[in-house]
CSV table of N, CA and C in Angstrom, one decimal:
chain,number,residue,atom,x,y,z
A,9,MET,N,105.4,99.4,89.1
A,9,MET,CA,105.9,99.3,90.5
A,9,MET,C,106.8,98.3,90.6
A,10,THR,N,107.9,98.5,91.5
A,10,THR,CA,108.8,97.3,91.8
A,10,THR,C,108.7,96.8,93.2
A,11,GLY,N,109.2,95.8,93.3
A,11,GLY,CA,109.2,95.1,94.8
A,11,GLY,C,109.7,96.1,95.9
A,12,ALA,N,110.5,97.0,95.8
A,12,ALA,CA,111.0,97.8,96.8
A,12,ALA,C,109.8,98.8,97.2
A,13,GLU,N,108.8,99.2,96.2
A,13,GLU,CA,107.9,100.2,96.4
A,13,GLU,C,106.6,99.4,96.9
A,14,CYS,N,106.6,98.2,96.9
A,14,CYS,CA,105.3,97.4,97.0
A,14,CYS,C,105.0,97.1,98.6
A,15,VAL,N,103.9,97.5,99.1
A,15,VAL,CA,103.6,97.2,100.4
A,15,VAL,C,103.7,95.7,100.7
A,16,ILE,N,103.1,94.7,99.9
A,16,ILE,CA,103.2,93.4,100.1
A,16,ILE,C,104.4,92.9,100.0
A,17,CYS,N,105.4,93.2,99.2
A,17,CYS,CA,106.9,92.8,99.2
A,17,CYS,C,107.5,93.4,100.5
A,18,ARG,N,107.3,94.5,100.8
A,18,ARG,CA,108.0,95.0,102.1
A,18,ARG,C,107.5,94.3,103.4
A,19,ARG,N,106.1,94.0,103.4
A,19,ARG,CA,105.7,93.3,104.5
A,19,ARG,C,106.3,91.8,104.5
A,20,ALA,N,106.5,91.1,103.5
A,20,ALA,CA,107.0,89.9,103.4
A,20,ALA,C,108.4,89.8,104.0
A,21,VAL,N,109.2,90.8,103.8
A,21,VAL,CA,110.4,90.8,104.5
A,21,VAL,C,110.6,90.6,106.0
A,22,GLY,N,109.6,91.3,106.8
A,22,GLY,CA,109.5,91.0,108.1
A,22,GLY,C,108.7,89.8,108.8
A,23,LEU,N,108.0,88.9,107.7
A,23,LEU,CA,107.3,87.9,108.1
A,23,LEU,C,108.0,86.7,108.7
A,24,GLY,N,109.3,86.5,108.2
A,24,GLY,CA,110.2,85.5,108.7
A,24,GLY,C,110.3,85.5,110.1
A,25,ALA,N,110.5,86.7,110.7
A,25,ALA,CA,110.6,86.8,112.2
A,25,ALA,C,109.5,87.3,113.0
A,26,ALA,N,108.4,87.3,112.3
A,26,ALA,CA,107.1,87.8,112.9
A,26,ALA,C,106.6,86.7,113.6
A,27,ASP,N,105.7,86.8,114.7
A,27,ASP,CA,104.8,85.7,115.3
A,27,ASP,C,103.4,86.1,115.2
A,28,PRO,N,102.7,85.4,114.3
A,28,PRO,CA,103.0,84.2,113.8
A,28,PRO,C,103.6,84.1,112.5
A,29,GLY,N,104.0,85.1,111.7
A,29,GLY,CA,104.7,85.2,110.6
A,29,GLY,C,104.1,84.4,109.4
A,30,TRP,N,105.0,83.6,108.7
A,30,TRP,CA,104.6,82.9,107.6
A,30,TRP,C,103.9,81.6,108.3
A,31,LEU,N,102.7,81.2,107.8
A,31,LEU,CA,102.0,80.0,108.3
A,31,LEU,C,102.4,78.8,107.4
A,32,LEU,N,102.8,79.2,106.2
A,32,LEU,CA,103.1,78.2,105.1
A,32,LEU,C,104.1,78.8,104.2
A,33,ARG,N,105.0,78.3,103.8
A,33,ARG,CA,105.8,79.0,102.7
A,33,ARG,C,106.3,77.9,101.8
A,34,THR,N,105.9,78.1,100.4
A,34,THR,CA,106.4,77.1,99.3
A,34,THR,C,107.4,77.5,98.6
A,35,VAL,N,107.5,76.9,97.6
A,35,VAL,CA,108.7,77.6,96.6
A,35,VAL,C,108.5,79.0,96.0
A,36,HIS,N,107.0,79.1,95.7
A,36,HIS,CA,106.6,80.3,95.1
A,36,HIS,C,105.6,81.2,95.8
A,37,TRP,N,105.0,80.6,96.8
A,37,TRP,CA,104.0,81.5,97.5
A,37,TRP,C,104.3,81.4,99.1
A,38,GLY,N,103.7,82.5,99.7
A,38,GLY,CA,103.6,82.3,101.2
A,38,GLY,C,102.3,82.8,101.6
A,39,VAL,N,101.9,82.1,102.7
A,39,VAL,CA,100.6,82.2,103.5
A,39,VAL,C,100.9,82.9,104.9
A,40,SER,N,100.1,84.0,105.1
A,40,SER,CA,100.3,84.6,106.4
A,40,SER,C,98.8,85.1,106.8
A,41,LEU,N,98.7,85.7,108.0
A,41,LEU,CA,97.5,86.4,108.3
A,41,LEU,C,96.9,87.5,107.3
A,42,HIS,N,95.7,87.6,107.2
A,42,HIS,CA,95.2,88.6,106.6
A,42,HIS,C,95.8,90.0,106.7
A,43,PRO,N,96.4,90.6,106.0
A,43,PRO,CA,97.3,91.8,106.3
A,43,PRO,C,96.6,93.1,106.8
A,44,ALA,N,95.3,93.2,106.7
A,44,ALA,CA,94.5,94.4,106.8
A,44,ALA,C,93.6,94.3,108.1
A,45,MET,N,93.2,93.1,108.4
A,45,MET,CA,92.4,92.9,109.5
A,45,MET,C,92.5,91.5,110.2
A,46,SER,N,92.3,91.5,111.5
A,46,SER,CA,92.5,90.3,112.3
A,46,SER,C,91.2,89.7,112.3
A,47,VAL,N,90.8,89.0,111.4
A,47,VAL,CA,89.4,88.3,111.1
A,47,VAL,C,89.6,86.7,111.4
A,48,PRO,N,89.4,86.1,112.3
A,48,PRO,CA,89.6,84.7,112.6
A,48,PRO,C,89.5,83.9,111.3
A,49,GLY,N,90.5,83.1,111.1
A,49,GLY,CA,90.5,82.2,110.1
A,49,GLY,C,91.0,82.7,108.6
A,50,TRP,N,91.1,84.2,108.6
A,50,TRP,CA,91.3,84.7,107.2
A,50,TRP,C,93.0,85.0,107.0
A,51,VAL,N,93.3,84.4,106.0
A,51,VAL,CA,94.7,84.4,105.5
A,51,VAL,C,94.9,85.0,104.1
A,52,ALA,N,96.1,85.4,103.8
A,52,ALA,CA,96.7,85.9,102.5
A,52,ALA,C,97.7,85.0,102.0
A,53,VAL,N,97.4,84.8,100.7
A,53,VAL,CA,98.3,83.9,99.9
A,53,VAL,C,98.8,84.7,98.9
A,54,GLN,N,100.2,84.8,98.8
A,54,GLN,CA,100.9,85.9,98.1
A,54,GLN,C,102.2,85.2,97.3
A,55,THR,N,102.3,85.8,96.1
A,55,THR,CA,103.7,85.4,95.5
A,55,THR,C,104.9,85.8,96.2
A,56,LEU,N,105.9,85.1,96.2
A,56,LEU,CA,107.0,85.6,96.8
A,56,LEU,C,107.9,86.5,96.2
A,57,ARG,N,107.7,86.5,94.8
A,57,ARG,CA,108.5,87.5,94.0
A,57,ARG,C,107.4,88.5,93.6
A,58,HIS,N,107.7,89.8,93.2
A,58,HIS,CA,106.7,90.8,92.9
A,58,HIS,C,106.1,90.4,91.5
A,59,THR,N,104.8,90.2,91.5
A,59,THR,CA,103.9,90.1,90.5
A,59,THR,C,102.7,90.9,90.6
A,60,GLU,N,102.1,91.4,89.7
A,60,GLU,CA,100.9,92.1,89.9
A,60,GLU,C,99.6,91.7,89.2
A,61,GLY,N,99.4,90.5,89.2
A,61,GLY,CA,98.3,90.0,89.0
A,61,GLY,C,98.4,88.5,88.4
A,62,LEU,N,97.4,87.6,88.2
A,62,LEU,CA,97.7,86.2,87.8
A,62,LEU,C,98.2,86.1,86.3
A,63,ALA,N,98.0,87.1,85.4
A,63,ALA,CA,98.6,87.1,84.2
A,63,ALA,C,100.2,87.0,84.2
A,64,GLU,N,100.7,87.5,85.3
A,64,GLU,CA,102.2,87.8,85.3
A,64,GLU,C,102.7,86.6,85.9
A,65,LEU,N,102.0,85.4,86.3
A,65,LEU,CA,102.6,84.3,87.1
A,65,LEU,C,103.2,83.5,85.9
A,66,ASP,N,104.4,82.9,86.3
A,66,ASP,CA,105.2,82.2,85.4
A,66,ASP,C,104.4,80.7,85.5
A,67,GLY,N,104.8,79.8,84.7
A,67,GLY,CA,104.4,78.5,84.7
A,67,GLY,C,104.4,77.7,85.9
A,68,ALA,N,105.6,77.7,86.8
A,68,ALA,CA,105.6,77.1,87.9
A,68,ALA,C,104.8,77.9,89.1
A,69,GLU,N,104.7,79.0,89.1
A,69,GLU,CA,103.8,79.8,90.0
A,69,GLU,C,102.3,79.4,89.9
A,70,ALA,N,101.9,79.3,88.6
A,70,ALA,CA,100.6,79.1,88.3
A,70,ALA,C,100.2,77.7,88.5
A,71,ALA,N,101.1,76.7,88.4
A,71,ALA,CA,100.9,75.2,88.7
A,71,ALA,C,100.8,75.0,90.1
A,72,GLU,N,101.5,75.9,90.8
A,72,GLU,CA,101.5,75.6,92.4
A,72,GLU,C,100.3,76.3,92.9
A,73,LEU,N,99.7,77.1,92.3
A,73,LEU,CA,98.6,78.0,93.0
A,73,LEU,C,97.2,77.1,93.3
A,74,GLY,N,96.8,76.3,92.3
A,74,GLY,CA,95.6,75.6,92.4
A,74,GLY,C,95.8,74.5,93.5
A,75,PRO,N,96.7,73.7,93.6
A,75,PRO,CA,96.9,72.7,94.6
A,75,PRO,C,97.1,73.4,96.2
A,76,LEU,N,97.9,74.7,96.0
A,76,LEU,CA,97.8,75.4,97.2
A,76,LEU,C,96.7,75.7,97.8
A,77,LEU,N,95.9,76.4,97.0
A,77,LEU,CA,94.5,77.1,97.5
A,77,LEU,C,93.6,75.8,97.9
A,78,ALA,N,93.6,74.7,97.2
A,78,ALA,CA,92.8,73.5,97.7
A,78,ALA,C,93.3,73.0,98.9
A,79,ARG,N,94.7,72.8,99.2
A,79,ARG,CA,95.1,72.4,100.5
A,79,ARG,C,94.8,73.4,101.6
A,80,LEU,N,95.2,74.6,101.3
A,80,LEU,CA,94.8,75.5,102.4
A,80,LEU,C,93.3,75.9,102.6
A,81,SER,N,92.4,75.7,101.8
A,81,SER,CA,90.8,75.7,101.8
A,81,SER,C,90.4,74.5,102.8
A,82,ALA,N,91.2,73.3,102.5
A,82,ALA,CA,91.0,72.2,103.3
A,82,ALA,C,91.4,72.3,104.9
A,83,ALA,N,92.5,72.9,104.9
A,83,ALA,CA,92.9,73.1,106.2
A,83,ALA,C,92.1,74.2,107.0
A,84,VAL,N,91.8,75.2,106.4
A,84,VAL,CA,91.0,76.3,107.0
A,84,VAL,C,89.6,75.6,107.5
A,85,THR,N,89.0,74.7,106.6
A,85,THR,CA,87.8,74.0,106.8
A,85,THR,C,87.9,73.1,108.2
A,86,ARG,N,89.0,72.3,108.2
A,86,ARG,CA,89.1,71.5,109.4
A,86,ARG,C,89.5,72.4,110.8
A,87,VAL,N,90.3,73.4,110.5
A,87,VAL,CA,90.6,74.2,111.8
A,87,VAL,C,89.4,75.0,112.3
A,88,THR,N,88.7,75.6,111.4
A,88,THR,CA,87.6,76.5,111.8
A,88,THR,C,86.2,75.7,111.9
A,89,GLY,N,86.1,74.7,111.4
A,89,GLY,CA,84.8,74.0,111.1
A,89,GLY,C,83.9,74.6,110.3
A,90,SER,N,84.1,75.6,109.4
A,90,SER,CA,83.3,76.2,108.5
A,90,SER,C,83.1,75.3,107.5
A,91,GLU,N,81.6,75.4,107.2
A,91,GLU,CA,81.2,74.7,105.8
A,91,GLU,C,81.6,75.4,104.5
A,92,ARG,N,82.0,76.7,104.6
A,92,ARG,CA,82.4,77.3,103.5
A,92,ARG,C,83.8,78.1,103.7
A,93,VAL,N,84.5,78.2,102.7
A,93,VAL,CA,85.8,79.0,102.6
A,93,VAL,C,85.6,80.0,101.4
A,94,TYR,N,85.8,81.3,101.6
A,94,TYR,CA,85.6,82.2,100.7
A,94,TYR,C,86.9,82.6,100.3
A,95,THR,N,87.2,83.1,98.8
A,95,THR,CA,88.3,83.6,98.3
A,95,THR,C,88.0,84.8,97.6
A,96,TYR,N,89.0,85.8,97.7
A,96,TYR,CA,88.8,86.9,96.7
A,96,TYR,C,90.1,87.5,96.5
A,97,SER,N,90.2,88.3,95.3
A,97,SER,CA,91.6,88.8,95.0
A,97,SER,C,91.1,90.1,94.1
A,98,LEU,N,91.4,91.3,94.5
A,98,LEU,CA,91.1,92.4,93.9
A,98,LEU,C,92.2,93.1,93.2
A,99,GLY,N,93.4,93.2,94.0
A,99,GLY,CA,94.6,94.0,93.4
A,99,GLY,C,94.5,95.4,93.3
A,100,GLU,N,93.5,95.9,93.6
A,100,GLU,CA,93.2,97.4,93.5
A,100,GLU,C,94.0,98.2,94.5
A,101,GLY,N,94.0,98.0,95.6
A,101,GLY,CA,94.7,98.7,96.7
A,101,GLY,C,96.2,98.4,96.9
A,102,CYS,N,96.5,97.3,96.4
A,102,CYS,CA,97.8,96.7,96.7
A,102,CYS,C,98.1,95.9,95.3
A,103,PRO,N,98.8,96.5,94.4
A,103,PRO,CA,99.0,95.7,93.1
A,103,PRO,C,100.1,94.5,93.1
A,104,HIS,N,99.8,93.8,94.0
A,104,HIS,CA,100.9,92.4,94.1
A,104,HIS,C,99.9,91.2,94.1
A,105,THR,N,100.3,90.3,93.5
A,105,THR,CA,99.4,89.1,93.2
A,105,THR,C,99.2,88.5,94.6
A,106,HIS,N,98.0,88.5,95.2
A,106,HIS,CA,97.5,87.8,96.5
A,106,HIS,C,96.1,87.5,96.2
A,107,VAL,N,95.8,86.3,97.2
A,107,VAL,CA,94.4,85.8,97.3
A,107,VAL,C,94.2,85.8,98.8
A,108,LEU,N,93.1,86.4,99.2
A,108,LEU,CA,92.6,86.3,100.6
A,108,LEU,C,91.5,85.4,100.6
A,109,LEU,N,91.7,84.5,101.8
A,109,LEU,CA,91.0,83.4,101.8
A,109,LEU,C,90.5,83.1,103.4
A,110,GLY,N,89.3,82.6,103.6
A,110,GLY,CA,88.9,82.4,105.0
A,110,GLY,C,87.4,82.3,105.0
A,111,PRO,N,87.0,81.9,106.2
A,111,PRO,CA,85.4,81.5,106.4
A,111,PRO,C,84.6,82.6,106.6
A,112,PRO,N,83.4,82.7,106.5
A,112,PRO,CA,82.6,83.7,106.8
A,112,PRO,C,82.4,83.7,108.4
A,113,GLN,N,81.8,84.7,108.8
A,113,GLN,CA,81.9,85.0,110.3
A,113,GLN,C,80.4,85.1,110.8
A,114,ARG,N,80.0,84.4,111.9
A,114,ARG,CA,78.7,84.7,112.6
A,114,ARG,C,77.6,84.5,111.5
A,115,ASP,N,76.7,85.5,111.7
A,115,ASP,CA,75.4,85.4,110.8
A,115,ASP,C,75.8,86.3,109.4
A,116,LEU,N,77.0,86.8,109.3
A,116,LEU,CA,77.2,87.4,108.0
A,116,LEU,C,77.7,86.4,107.0
A,117,ARG,N,77.0,86.4,105.8
A,117,ARG,CA,77.4,85.4,104.7
A,117,ARG,C,77.5,86.0,103.5
A,118,GLY,N,78.0,85.4,102.5
A,118,GLY,CA,78.0,85.8,101.1
A,118,GLY,C,78.5,87.3,101.0
A,119,SER,N,77.8,88.1,100.1
A,119,SER,CA,78.1,89.4,99.8
A,119,SER,C,78.2,90.4,101.0
A,120,ALA,N,77.2,90.2,102.0
A,120,ALA,CA,77.0,90.7,103.2
A,120,ALA,C,78.5,90.8,104.2
A,121,PHE,N,79.0,89.5,104.1
A,121,PHE,CA,80.4,89.3,104.8
A,121,PHE,C,81.4,90.0,103.9
A,122,ILE,N,81.6,89.7,102.7
A,122,ILE,CA,82.6,90.3,101.9
A,122,ILE,C,82.4,91.8,102.0
A,123,THR,N,81.4,92.4,101.7
A,123,THR,CA,81.2,93.9,102.0
A,123,THR,C,81.7,94.3,103.3
A,124,GLY,N,81.4,93.7,104.4
A,124,GLY,CA,82.0,94.1,105.8
A,124,GLY,C,83.5,93.8,105.8
A,125,LEU,N,84.0,92.9,105.1
A,125,LEU,CA,85.5,92.6,105.3
A,125,LEU,C,86.2,93.8,104.4
A,126,LEU,N,85.6,94.2,103.3
A,126,LEU,CA,86.1,95.1,102.2
A,126,LEU,C,86.0,96.5,102.9
A,127,HIS,N,85.0,96.7,103.6
A,127,HIS,CA,84.9,98.1,104.5
A,127,HIS,C,85.7,98.1,105.8
A,128,ARG,N,86.3,97.0,105.9
A,128,ARG,CA,87.0,96.9,107.4
A,128,ARG,C,86.1,97.1,108.6
A,129,ASP,N,85.1,96.3,108.6
A,129,ASP,CA,83.9,96.3,109.7
A,129,ASP,C,84.6,95.9,111.0
A,130,GLU,N,84.8,96.5,111.9
A,130,GLU,CA,85.5,96.4,113.2
A,130,GLU,C,84.9,95.3,113.9
A,131,SER,N,83.5,95.0,113.8
A,131,SER,CA,82.8,93.9,114.5
A,131,SER,C,83.3,92.4,114.0
A,132,LEU,N,84.0,92.5,112.8
A,132,LEU,CA,84.7,91.3,112.5
A,132,LEU,C,86.0,90.9,113.0
A,133,VAL,N,86.6,91.8,113.8
A,133,VAL,CA,88.0,91.6,114.2
A,133,VAL,C,88.0,90.9,115.7
A,134,ASP,N,88.9,90.1,115.7
A,134,ASP,CA,89.1,89.3,117.0
A,134,ASP,C,90.5,88.9,117.2
A,135,GLU,N,91.3,89.7,117.7
A,135,GLU,CA,92.7,89.4,117.6
A,135,GLU,C,93.1,88.0,118.4
A,136,ALA,N,92.5,87.9,119.4
A,136,ALA,CA,93.0,86.6,120.0
A,136,ALA,C,92.5,85.4,119.3
A,137,ALA,N,91.3,85.4,118.8
A,137,ALA,CA,90.8,84.2,118.2
A,137,ALA,C,91.7,84.1,116.7
A,138,THR,N,92.0,85.2,116.2
A,138,THR,CA,92.9,85.3,114.8
A,138,THR,C,94.1,84.6,115.0
A,139,ILE,N,94.8,84.9,116.2
A,139,ILE,CA,96.2,84.4,116.5
A,139,ILE,C,96.1,82.9,116.8
A,140,ARG,N,95.1,82.5,117.6
A,140,ARG,CA,94.9,81.0,118.0
A,140,ARG,C,94.6,80.1,116.7
A,141,LEU,N,93.8,80.6,115.7
A,141,LEU,CA,93.4,80.0,114.6
A,141,LEU,C,94.7,80.0,113.6
A,142,ALA,N,95.4,81.1,113.6
A,142,ALA,CA,96.7,81.0,112.9
A,142,ALA,C,97.6,79.9,113.2
A,143,ARG,N,98.0,79.8,114.5
A,143,ARG,CA,98.6,79.1,115.1
A,143,ARG,C,98.3,77.5,114.9
A,144,GLU,N,97.0,77.3,115.0
A,144,GLU,CA,96.2,76.0,114.7
A,144,GLU,C,96.5,75.5,113.2
A,145,LEU,N,96.3,76.6,112.3
A,145,LEU,CA,96.2,76.4,111.0
A,145,LEU,C,97.8,76.1,110.5
A,146,ALA,N,98.5,76.6,111.1
A,146,ALA,CA,100.2,76.4,110.8
A,146,ALA,C,100.5,75.0,111.1
A,147,VAL,N,99.9,74.5,112.4
A,147,VAL,CA,100.1,73.2,112.8
A,147,VAL,C,99.6,72.2,111.7
A,148,GLU,N,98.4,72.5,111.6
A,148,GLU,CA,97.7,71.6,110.5
A,148,GLU,C,98.3,71.5,109.1
A,149,LEU,N,99.0,72.6,108.6
A,149,LEU,CA,99.6,72.6,107.4
A,149,LEU,C,100.9,71.9,107.5
A,150,ALA,N,101.5,72.0,108.7
A,150,ALA,CA,102.9,71.1,108.8
A,150,ALA,C,102.6,69.7,109.0
A,151,GLY,N,101.4,69.4,109.3
A,151,GLY,CA,101.1,68.0,109.5
A,151,GLY,C,100.6,67.3,108.3
A,152,GLN,N,100.1,68.1,107.4
A,152,GLN,CA,99.7,67.4,106.1
A,152,GLN,C,100.9,67.2,105.2
A,153,SER,N,100.6,66.1,104.5
A,153,SER,CA,101.7,65.7,103.5
A,153,SER,C,101.5,66.5,102.3
A,154,ALA,N,102.5,67.2,101.9
A,154,ALA,CA,102.3,68.1,100.8
A,154,ALA,C,102.4,67.4,99.6
A,155,PRO,N,101.9,68.0,98.4
A,155,PRO,CA,102.1,67.6,97.1
A,155,PRO,C,103.6,67.8,96.8
A,156,ALA,N,104.0,67.0,95.8
A,156,ALA,CA,105.6,67.1,95.6
A,156,ALA,C,106.0,68.6,95.2
A,157,ALA,N,105.0,69.5,94.6
A,157,ALA,CA,105.3,70.9,94.1
A,157,ALA,C,105.5,71.8,95.4
A,158,LEU,N,104.9,71.4,96.7
A,158,LEU,CA,105.1,72.3,97.9
A,158,LEU,C,106.0,71.8,98.9
A,159,ASP,N,106.8,72.8,99.2
A,159,ASP,CA,107.8,72.6,100.3
A,159,ASP,C,106.9,72.5,101.6
A,160,ARG,N,107.6,72.4,102.7
A,160,ARG,CA,107.3,72.1,104.1
A,160,ARG,C,107.2,73.8,104.5
A,161,PRO,N,106.5,74.1,105.6
A,161,PRO,CA,106.4,75.5,106.2
A,161,PRO,C,107.9,76.0,106.6
A,162,ALA,N,108.0,77.2,106.4
A,162,ALA,CA,109.4,77.7,106.8
A,162,ALA,C,109.8,77.7,108.0
A,163,ARG,N,108.9,77.7,108.9
A,163,ARG,CA,109.3,77.4,110.3
A,163,ARG,C,107.9,77.0,111.0
A,164,THR,N,108.1,76.4,112.1
A,164,THR,CA,106.9,76.0,113.1
A,164,THR,C,106.8,77.1,114.2
A,165,ILE,N,105.6,77.5,114.4
A,165,ILE,CA,105.3,78.5,115.5
A,165,ILE,C,105.8,78.1,116.6
A,166,SER,N,106.7,78.7,117.3
A,166,SER,CA,107.5,78.3,118.6
A,166,SER,C,106.7,78.7,119.9
A,167,THR,N,105.6,79.4,119.8
A,167,THR,CA,104.8,79.8,121.1
A,167,THR,C,103.5,79.0,121.2
A,168,LEU,N,103.4,77.7,120.8
A,168,LEU,CA,102.5,76.9,120.8
A,168,LEU,C,102.3,76.4,122.2
């Protein structure tokens, strides 16, 4: 597959102009809302170049990923108040390196929550809360001092 054929690569092209668009953009990675569902606090972390799994990351992408996930997990924890932040990456439906990250919702925890998310359980969706938390997360990420390997966000959300 090429970047031109990839759903995530095509989606990334429009994120620069979207609201809320990129919540954070680094040298090698972009963070945006979960692409499939508006679940509060859930985001996607994706490579900016087309890669189809962790084995295809170059040294710089791999070195940046761990600190980025730690930084993002801490920010999601602060913004949502959740005691846990889940991550998963399957790459089956969309062969582009991406990690989905966010808090459990309501009384659904662990495998019950992930099963609901994977089956696109509409009871998890809350568009207004998702947008509100995305904006808060973008502000939180912009206010943090980034490790040297990470750039500042591509833009600040203008509709705050």
